[in-house]
């Protein structure tokens, strides 16, 4: 009981004391952090970086929540979006694998990138795995971003949920 | 004797620091009463183990000296350099420890969720007080 | 491996680890753990494990610190003795 009361107090205090320096710096920094996350994800030639890019992208959401409060953060990234995004990456990965079977007319195995007829489109045969790696990286990054922001929201959430709990208890 | 000491003890100081950090983390996990301190000890323990593995992969400790490069193979293979190739760090422990870092973050998140639940239930995060309240709850 | 940098970084690692488990303010302990993660990321980069260093700087010093501070906001800040 004491905990919930304290959380409500803290939430109100948070709403009133919004520092202008913190919000301005967050507004300035968040686009650059997200560009850097995109660079880490797909900016370099080669595999790897999906997980790290996703974590950096999640860090931008953590900065948003730190600067603007958790209710506004939840409005920007609702929980239903979180659930959808955290499974979207898996669908990207599995879909690329299935695409290998379908586009090679059932002659190649699952996730056999070499069988995709993409090199006719791109032109250079040595880069045919690269575009597929980009899709896989983006899928991994979306999943990691959704899961890390979800964990952070669940650990830090104490706003409206607590008010609803208090209402229910008061009604009883 | 001195040469043995230098070659086997002082030259492998990474392993000794890794053992010291491991013991610091282990002490925090066992002896500290606060649950957050236990989680901090867990993180230190994990990084000590990762330090041990990365030191295993860094071949410059084992007497290769300088000239060791990152395990990025482009331009460092024997037929590219023409002089027997470059000596690069073993990438296998790197990959293993990359997984260990990710698993460590997930473990920390689960431990923190448990700490929040315990604080909601008992109103404290000190282990001795939680045990006391649990005993009081069972007694009557 | 650059031996003087390695020695200095490992010395500070031990000092910061001891300080992080000794200090009674848990917020200070968490910030010290973040500094610990950054220094150990430096150690790994100069030990030629660049990917591990980058992941540690993102996950250990960024995400784990955010999780710990989010937990601390819902529990209490000071450790009883």
Short mmCIF file of C-alpha atoms in Angstrom, two decimals:
data_model
loop_
_atom_site.label_atom_id
_atom_site.label_comp_id
_atom_site.label_asym_id
_atom_site.label_seq_id
_atom_site.Cartn_x
_atom_site.Cartn_y
_atom_site.Cartn_z
CA UNK A 1 0.00 0.00 0.00
CA UNK A 2 2.78 2.34 0.98
CA UNK A 3 4.55 1.52 -2.24
CA UNK A 4 1.61 2.45 -4.44
CA UNK A 5 1.03 5.72 -2.61
CA UNK A 6 4.66 6.59 -3.05
CA UNK A 7 4.54 5.74 -6.76
CA UNK A 8 1.51 7.98 -7.31
CA UNK A 9 3.21 10.86 -5.49
CA UNK A 10 6.32 10.36 -7.54
CA UNK A 11 4.32 10.36 -10.78
CA UNK A 12 2.69 13.71 -9.95
CA UNK A 13 6.01 15.18 -8.97
CA UNK A 14 7.43 13.96 -12.25
CA UNK A 15 4.64 15.66 -14.18
CA UNK A 16 5.24 19.06 -12.61
CA UNK A 17 9.03 19.16 -12.65
CA UNK A 18 9.77 18.73 -16.36
CA UNK A 19 13.20 20.27 -16.94
CA UNK A 20 13.53 22.32 -20.12
CA UNK A 21 17.23 21.45 -20.61
CA UNK A 22 16.58 17.73 -20.44
CA UNK A 23 13.67 17.84 -22.88
CA UNK A 24 15.54 20.04 -25.38
CA UNK A 25 18.65 17.86 -25.29
CA UNK A 26 16.49 14.75 -25.67
CA UNK A 27 14.71 16.29 -28.68
CA UNK A 28 18.10 17.02 -30.21
CA UNK A 29 19.71 13.68 -29.41
CA UNK A 30 16.99 11.14 -30.23
CA UNK A 31 17.15 11.49 -34.08
CA UNK A 32 20.93 11.15 -34.05
CA UNK A 33 20.78 8.08 -31.81
CA UNK A 34 18.26 6.50 -34.17
CA UNK A 35 20.40 7.33 -37.23
CA UNK A 36 23.37 5.76 -35.48
CA UNK A 37 21.28 2.67 -34.74
CA UNK A 38 20.38 2.42 -38.43
CA UNK A 39 24.05 2.79 -39.35
CA UNK A 40 25.02 -0.01 -36.98
CA UNK A 41 22.24 -2.19 -38.38
CA UNK A 42 22.71 -1.88 -42.12
CA UNK A 43 25.41 0.71 -42.68
CA UNK A 44 28.41 -1.54 -43.10
CA UNK A 45 29.07 -4.13 -45.75
CA UNK A 46 28.71 -7.51 -44.12
CA UNK A 47 26.74 -9.50 -41.63
CA UNK A 48 26.38 -8.67 -37.96
CA UNK A 49 25.16 -5.70 -36.00
CA UNK A 50 21.45 -6.41 -35.83
CA UNK A 51 21.39 -7.02 -32.10
CA UNK A 52 23.57 -4.02 -31.27
CA UNK A 53 21.58 -1.73 -33.54
CA UNK A 54 18.37 -2.87 -31.90
CA UNK A 55 19.77 -2.16 -28.46
CA UNK A 56 20.87 1.33 -29.52
CA UNK A 57 17.40 1.93 -30.99
CA UNK A 58 15.84 0.80 -27.69
CA UNK A 59 18.18 3.22 -25.88
CA UNK A 60 16.58 6.10 -27.82
CA UNK A 61 13.18 5.06 -26.44
CA UNK A 62 14.66 4.85 -22.95
CA UNK A 63 15.92 8.43 -23.39
CA UNK A 64 12.45 9.51 -24.56
CA UNK A 65 10.82 7.96 -21.48
CA UNK A 66 13.43 9.50 -19.19
CA UNK A 67 12.85 12.96 -20.62
CA UNK A 68 9.09 13.03 -21.31
CA UNK A 69 7.58 10.57 -18.84
CA UNK A 70 6.35 7.03 -19.20
CA UNK A 71 2.74 7.78 -20.16
CA UNK A 72 3.83 9.79 -23.21
CA UNK A 73 6.34 7.07 -24.03
CA UNK A 74 3.63 4.45 -23.87
CA UNK A 75 1.45 6.61 -26.13
CA UNK A 76 4.29 6.75 -28.68
CA UNK A 77 4.84 2.97 -28.58
CA UNK A 78 1.65 1.24 -27.38
CA UNK A 79 1.72 -2.22 -25.91
CA UNK A 80 -0.11 -3.75 -28.88
CA UNK A 81 2.58 -2.37 -31.20
CA UNK A 82 5.19 -3.88 -28.92
CA UNK A 83 3.65 -7.33 -29.18
CA UNK A 84 3.33 -7.04 -32.95
CA UNK A 85 6.88 -5.73 -33.48
CA UNK A 86 8.50 -8.37 -31.28
CA UNK A 87 7.10 -11.10 -33.53
CA UNK A 88 7.59 -9.18 -36.79
CA UNK A 89 11.34 -9.81 -36.82
CA UNK A 90 10.82 -13.54 -36.54
CA UNK A 91 8.41 -13.37 -39.49
CA UNK A 92 11.04 -11.47 -41.51
CA UNK A 93 13.61 -14.17 -40.83
CA UNK A 94 11.26 -17.10 -41.44
CA UNK A 95 9.75 -15.38 -44.47
CA UNK A 96 13.16 -14.99 -46.10
CA UNK A 97 13.73 -18.69 -45.50
CA UNK A 98 10.42 -19.59 -47.06
CA UNK A 99 11.08 -17.20 -49.97
CA UNK A 100 14.21 -19.23 -50.75
CA UNK A 101 12.07 -22.34 -51.16
CA UNK A 102 9.30 -20.62 -53.14
CA UNK A 103 11.42 -18.52 -55.54
CA UNK A 104 13.68 -21.44 -56.40
CA UNK A 105 10.58 -23.48 -57.23
CA UNK A 106 11.08 -25.99 -54.40
CA UNK A 107 14.56 -27.01 -55.49
CA UNK A 108 16.55 -25.37 -52.64
CA UNK A 109 16.54 -25.85 -48.90
CA UNK A 110 15.16 -23.56 -46.23
CA UNK A 111 17.35 -20.41 -45.75
CA UNK A 112 19.53 -21.25 -48.75
CA UNK A 113 20.25 -17.66 -49.81
CA UNK A 114 22.27 -18.63 -52.86
CA UNK A 115 19.20 -20.08 -54.54
CA UNK A 116 17.39 -16.74 -54.69
CA UNK A 117 17.33 -15.26 -58.22
CA UNK A 118 18.22 -11.84 -56.83
CA UNK A 119 21.59 -11.57 -58.58
CA UNK A 120 19.85 -10.93 -61.86
CA UNK A 121 18.26 -7.84 -60.32
CA UNK A 122 21.28 -6.52 -58.44
CA UNK A 123 23.90 -7.38 -61.01
CA UNK A 124 26.91 -8.26 -58.92
CA UNK A 125 26.85 -11.92 -57.88
CA UNK A 126 28.99 -11.32 -54.78
CA UNK A 127 26.38 -8.99 -53.28
CA UNK A 128 23.42 -11.29 -53.64
CA UNK A 129 23.70 -12.43 -50.03
CA UNK A 130 24.02 -8.84 -48.86
CA UNK A 131 20.47 -7.65 -49.45
CA UNK A 132 19.14 -10.76 -47.74
CA UNK A 133 21.46 -10.15 -44.80
CA UNK A 134 20.04 -6.61 -44.59
CA UNK A 135 16.50 -7.94 -44.30
CA UNK A 136 17.54 -10.45 -41.64
CA UNK A 137 19.44 -7.76 -39.70
CA UNK A 138 16.47 -5.41 -39.77
CA UNK A 139 14.23 -8.21 -38.54
CA UNK A 140 16.57 -9.03 -35.65
CA UNK A 141 16.88 -5.35 -34.79
CA UNK A 142 13.09 -4.82 -34.73
CA UNK A 143 12.62 -7.79 -32.40
CA UNK A 144 15.43 -6.74 -30.07
CA UNK A 145 14.17 -3.14 -29.97
CA UNK A 146 10.63 -4.26 -29.13
CA UNK A 147 11.74 -6.70 -26.44
CA UNK A 148 14.18 -4.31 -24.73
CA UNK A 149 11.68 -1.42 -24.68
CA UNK A 150 9.04 -3.83 -23.39
CA UNK A 151 11.32 -4.93 -20.54
CA UNK A 152 12.13 -1.31 -19.70
CA UNK A 153 8.45 -0.25 -19.74
CA UNK A 154 7.47 -3.21 -17.57
CA UNK A 155 10.20 -2.43 -15.04
CA UNK A 156 9.48 1.31 -14.91
CA UNK A 157 5.69 1.34 -15.28
CA UNK A 158 3.93 2.82 -12.25
CA UNK A 159 1.61 5.54 -13.59
CA UNK A 160 -1.96 4.83 -14.68
CA UNK A 161 -1.78 1.19 -13.72
CA UNK A 162 -1.37 2.12 -10.07
CA UNK A 163 -4.28 4.57 -10.22
CA UNK A 164 -6.51 1.86 -11.64
CA UNK A 165 -5.38 -0.51 -8.89
CA UNK A 166 -6.24 2.08 -6.25
CA UNK A 167 -9.69 2.64 -7.79
CA UNK A 168 -10.40 -1.07 -7.74
CA UNK A 169 -9.31 -1.41 -4.15
CA UNK A 170 -11.32 1.65 -3.14
CA UNK A 171 -14.41 0.17 -4.79
CA UNK A 172 -14.01 -3.02 -2.84
CA UNK B 1 62.80 -19.38 -10.43
CA UNK B 2 62.47 -15.68 -11.32
CA UNK B 3 62.05 -16.48 -14.99
CA UNK B 4 59.38 -19.03 -14.17
CA UNK B 5 57.66 -16.47 -11.95
CA UNK B 6 57.69 -13.85 -14.70
CA UNK B 7 56.54 -16.21 -17.42
CA UNK B 8 53.84 -18.01 -15.49
CA UNK B 9 52.57 -15.48 -12.94
CA UNK B 10 53.25 -11.87 -13.93
CA UNK B 11 52.88 -12.25 -17.69
CA UNK B 12 49.38 -13.70 -17.21
CA UNK B 13 48.09 -10.92 -15.01
CA UNK B 14 44.79 -10.85 -16.92
CA UNK B 15 43.85 -14.18 -15.42
CA UNK B 16 44.71 -13.01 -11.90
CA UNK B 17 42.61 -9.86 -12.29
CA UNK B 18 39.79 -12.03 -13.65
CA UNK B 19 40.00 -14.25 -10.54
CA UNK B 20 40.03 -11.20 -8.24
CA UNK B 21 36.95 -9.73 -9.96
CA UNK B 22 35.22 -13.11 -9.79
CA UNK B 23 35.83 -13.29 -6.04
CA UNK B 24 34.58 -9.71 -5.55
CA UNK B 25 31.36 -10.54 -7.39
CA UNK B 26 30.98 -13.83 -5.50
CA UNK B 27 31.48 -12.08 -2.17
CA UNK B 28 28.78 -9.55 -3.07
CA UNK B 29 26.39 -12.30 -4.09
CA UNK B 30 26.90 -14.26 -0.86
CA UNK B 31 27.55 -11.74 1.89
CA UNK B 32 25.55 -8.64 0.94
CA UNK B 33 22.10 -8.35 2.46
CA UNK B 34 20.57 -6.06 -0.17
CA UNK B 35 19.13 -7.76 -3.25
CA UNK B 36 20.24 -4.97 -5.63
CA UNK B 37 23.80 -5.42 -4.35
CA UNK B 38 23.48 -9.10 -5.11
CA UNK B 39 22.49 -8.28 -8.70
CA UNK B 40 25.43 -5.90 -9.03
CA UNK B 41 27.67 -8.72 -7.78
CA UNK B 42 26.12 -11.01 -10.37
CA UNK B 43 27.01 -8.54 -13.13
CA UNK B 44 30.59 -8.24 -11.89
CA UNK B 45 30.87 -12.05 -11.74
CA UNK B 46 29.62 -12.32 -15.32
CA UNK B 47 32.06 -9.74 -16.67
CA UNK B 48 34.92 -11.49 -14.84
CA UNK B 49 34.12 -14.74 -16.62
CA UNK B 50 33.92 -12.90 -19.96
CA UNK B 51 37.29 -11.28 -19.20
CA UNK B 52 38.77 -14.75 -18.65
CA UNK B 53 37.50 -16.03 -21.99
CA UNK B 54 38.56 -12.93 -23.95
CA UNK B 55 42.03 -13.24 -22.39
CA UNK B 56 42.12 -16.84 -23.64
CA UNK B 57 41.32 -15.62 -27.14
CA UNK B 58 43.90 -12.82 -27.15
CA UNK B 59 46.97 -14.64 -28.41
CA UNK B 60 49.36 -11.80 -27.55
CA UNK B 61 49.30 -12.99 -23.93
CA UNK B 62 50.74 -16.37 -24.84
CA UNK B 63 54.04 -14.99 -26.11
CA UNK B 64 53.23 -13.79 -29.62
CA UNK B 65 54.06 -10.23 -28.72
CA UNK B 66 52.95 -7.34 -30.91
CA UNK B 67 51.56 -7.43 -34.42
CA UNK B 68 48.32 -9.13 -33.41
CA UNK B 69 45.26 -7.76 -35.20
CA UNK B 70 41.52 -7.91 -34.85
CA UNK B 71 39.86 -11.02 -36.31
CA UNK B 72 38.77 -9.19 -39.45
CA UNK B 73 40.18 -11.40 -42.13
CA UNK B 74 39.93 -9.05 -45.13
CA UNK B 75 43.47 -8.27 -46.29
CA UNK B 76 45.14 -10.40 -43.62
CA UNK B 77 45.04 -13.86 -45.15
CA UNK B 78 48.39 -15.52 -46.07
CA UNK B 79 47.91 -15.18 -49.83
CA UNK B 80 46.96 -11.53 -49.44
CA UNK B 81 49.87 -10.35 -47.29
CA UNK B 82 52.42 -12.66 -48.90
CA UNK B 83 54.44 -13.20 -45.73
CA UNK B 84 52.71 -15.96 -43.88
CA UNK B 85 49.63 -13.94 -42.96
CA UNK B 86 48.79 -11.89 -39.92
CA UNK B 87 48.33 -13.28 -36.43
CA UNK B 88 44.82 -12.40 -35.30
CA UNK B 89 42.93 -12.99 -32.09
CA UNK B 90 40.90 -16.17 -31.84
CA UNK B 91 37.31 -15.22 -32.74
CA UNK B 92 35.65 -18.28 -31.19
CA UNK B 93 35.67 -16.99 -27.56
CA UNK B 94 34.40 -13.63 -28.87
CA UNK B 95 31.31 -15.24 -30.36
CA UNK B 96 30.70 -17.34 -27.25
CA UNK B 97 30.96 -14.29 -25.00
CA UNK B 98 28.70 -12.22 -27.27
CA UNK B 99 26.00 -14.77 -26.48
CA UNK B 100 26.96 -14.64 -22.79
CA UNK B 101 26.45 -10.84 -22.67
CA UNK B 102 22.99 -11.14 -24.22
CA UNK B 103 22.01 -13.92 -21.83
CA UNK B 104 23.41 -11.87 -18.94
CA UNK B 105 21.18 -8.90 -19.83
CA UNK B 106 18.13 -11.19 -19.93
CA UNK B 107 19.10 -12.77 -16.59
CA UNK B 108 19.47 -9.34 -15.01
CA UNK B 109 16.03 -8.33 -16.29
CA UNK B 110 14.42 -11.45 -14.79
CA UNK B 111 16.22 -10.88 -11.47
CA UNK B 112 15.02 -7.26 -11.38
CA UNK B 113 11.43 -8.35 -12.05
CA UNK B 114 11.73 -10.74 -9.09
CA UNK B 115 13.12 -7.92 -6.91
CA UNK B 116 10.15 -5.68 -7.80
CA UNK B 117 7.71 -8.48 -6.98
CA UNK B 118 9.42 -9.13 -3.63
CA UNK B 119 9.26 -5.42 -2.82
CA UNK B 120 5.55 -5.36 -3.59
CA UNK B 121 4.98 -8.39 -1.39
CA UNK B 122 7.18 -7.59 1.62
CA UNK B 123 7.89 -3.85 1.38
CA UNK B 124 11.65 -4.32 1.61
CA UNK B 125 14.56 -5.57 -0.46
CA UNK B 126 16.80 -6.68 2.42
CA UNK B 127 17.12 -10.43 2.51
CA UNK B 128 17.18 -10.78 6.31
CA UNK B 129 13.99 -8.71 6.70
CA UNK B 130 12.24 -10.77 4.05
CA UNK B 131 13.16 -13.98 5.89
CA UNK B 132 11.98 -12.44 9.18
CA UNK B 133 8.62 -11.43 7.72
CA UNK B 134 8.23 -14.85 6.16
CA UNK B 135 8.79 -16.46 9.58
CA UNK B 136 6.30 -14.12 11.23
CA UNK B 137 3.77 -15.02 8.58
CA UNK B 138 4.21 -18.73 9.16
CA UNK B 139 4.21 -18.69 12.97
CA UNK B 140 0.62 -17.86 14.03
CA UNK C 1 47.27 -5.61 -26.38
CA UNK C 2 48.73 -2.34 -25.09
CA UNK C 3 50.24 -3.33 -21.77
CA UNK C 4 50.28 0.04 -19.86
CA UNK C 5 46.68 0.82 -20.87
CA UNK C 6 45.71 -2.72 -19.93
CA UNK C 7 47.35 -2.46 -16.49
CA UNK C 8 45.75 0.91 -15.70
CA UNK C 9 42.30 -0.22 -16.87
CA UNK C 10 42.45 -3.48 -14.90
CA UNK C 11 43.58 -1.64 -11.76
CA UNK C 12 40.65 0.78 -12.06
CA UNK C 13 38.34 -2.16 -12.71
CA UNK C 14 39.21 -3.74 -9.36
CA UNK C 15 38.91 -0.39 -7.55
CA UNK C 16 35.52 0.41 -9.12
CA UNK C 17 34.21 -3.10 -8.46
CA UNK C 18 35.17 -2.80 -4.77
CA UNK C 19 33.57 0.66 -4.59
CA UNK C 20 30.37 -0.53 -6.31
CA UNK C 21 29.77 -3.30 -3.78
CA UNK C 22 30.81 -1.15 -0.79
CA UNK C 23 28.91 2.14 -1.25
CA UNK C 24 25.57 2.37 0.57
CA UNK C 25 23.75 4.59 -1.92
CA UNK C 26 22.38 2.13 -4.46
CA UNK C 27 22.08 4.79 -7.20
CA UNK C 28 25.80 5.50 -6.80
CA UNK C 29 26.47 1.77 -6.96
CA UNK C 30 24.56 1.51 -10.24
CA UNK C 31 26.41 4.46 -11.77
CA UNK C 32 29.70 2.89 -10.66
CA UNK C 33 28.62 -0.35 -12.35
CA UNK C 34 27.99 1.64 -15.54
CA UNK C 35 31.51 3.10 -15.33
CA UNK C 36 32.80 -0.45 -14.76
CA UNK C 37 31.06 -1.59 -17.95
CA UNK C 38 32.58 1.23 -20.00
CA UNK C 39 36.09 0.51 -18.73
CA UNK C 40 35.76 -3.20 -19.40
CA UNK C 41 34.48 -2.37 -22.91
CA UNK C 42 37.73 -0.39 -23.42
CA UNK C 43 39.71 -3.40 -22.20
CA UNK C 44 38.01 -5.65 -24.72
CA UNK C 45 38.53 -3.29 -27.63
CA UNK C 46 42.25 -3.08 -26.89
CA UNK C 47 42.31 -6.88 -26.57
CA UNK C 48 41.12 -7.03 -30.23
CA UNK C 49 37.57 -8.15 -29.37
CA UNK C 50 35.83 -5.17 -30.99
CA UNK C 51 32.40 -6.78 -31.35
CA UNK C 52 32.32 -7.84 -27.72
CA UNK C 53 33.40 -4.35 -26.65
CA UNK C 54 30.68 -2.69 -28.71
CA UNK C 55 28.01 -5.05 -27.43
CA UNK C 56 29.11 -4.51 -23.84
CA UNK C 57 29.01 -0.72 -24.28
CA UNK C 58 25.47 -0.97 -25.69
CA UNK C 59 24.00 -3.68 -23.47
CA UNK C 60 26.02 -3.60 -20.25
CA UNK C 61 26.49 0.13 -19.89
CA UNK C 62 23.27 1.22 -21.60
CA UNK C 63 20.39 -1.20 -21.27
CA UNK C 64 21.33 -2.90 -17.99
CA UNK C 65 21.90 0.45 -16.27
CA UNK C 66 18.50 1.68 -17.49
CA UNK C 67 16.86 -1.49 -16.16
CA UNK C 68 18.59 -1.17 -12.77
CA UNK C 69 17.60 2.50 -12.40
CA UNK C 70 14.01 1.71 -13.44
CA UNK C 71 13.91 -0.94 -10.72
CA UNK C 72 15.44 1.42 -8.18
CA UNK C 73 12.69 3.97 -8.89
CA UNK C 74 10.12 1.42 -7.74
CA UNK C 75 12.04 0.14 -4.68
CA UNK C 76 14.10 2.06 -2.14
CA UNK C 77 17.34 3.90 -2.78
CA UNK C 78 19.32 3.43 0.42
CA UNK C 79 20.76 0.17 1.64
CA UNK C 80 20.17 -0.62 5.32
CA UNK C 81 23.07 -2.03 7.27
#
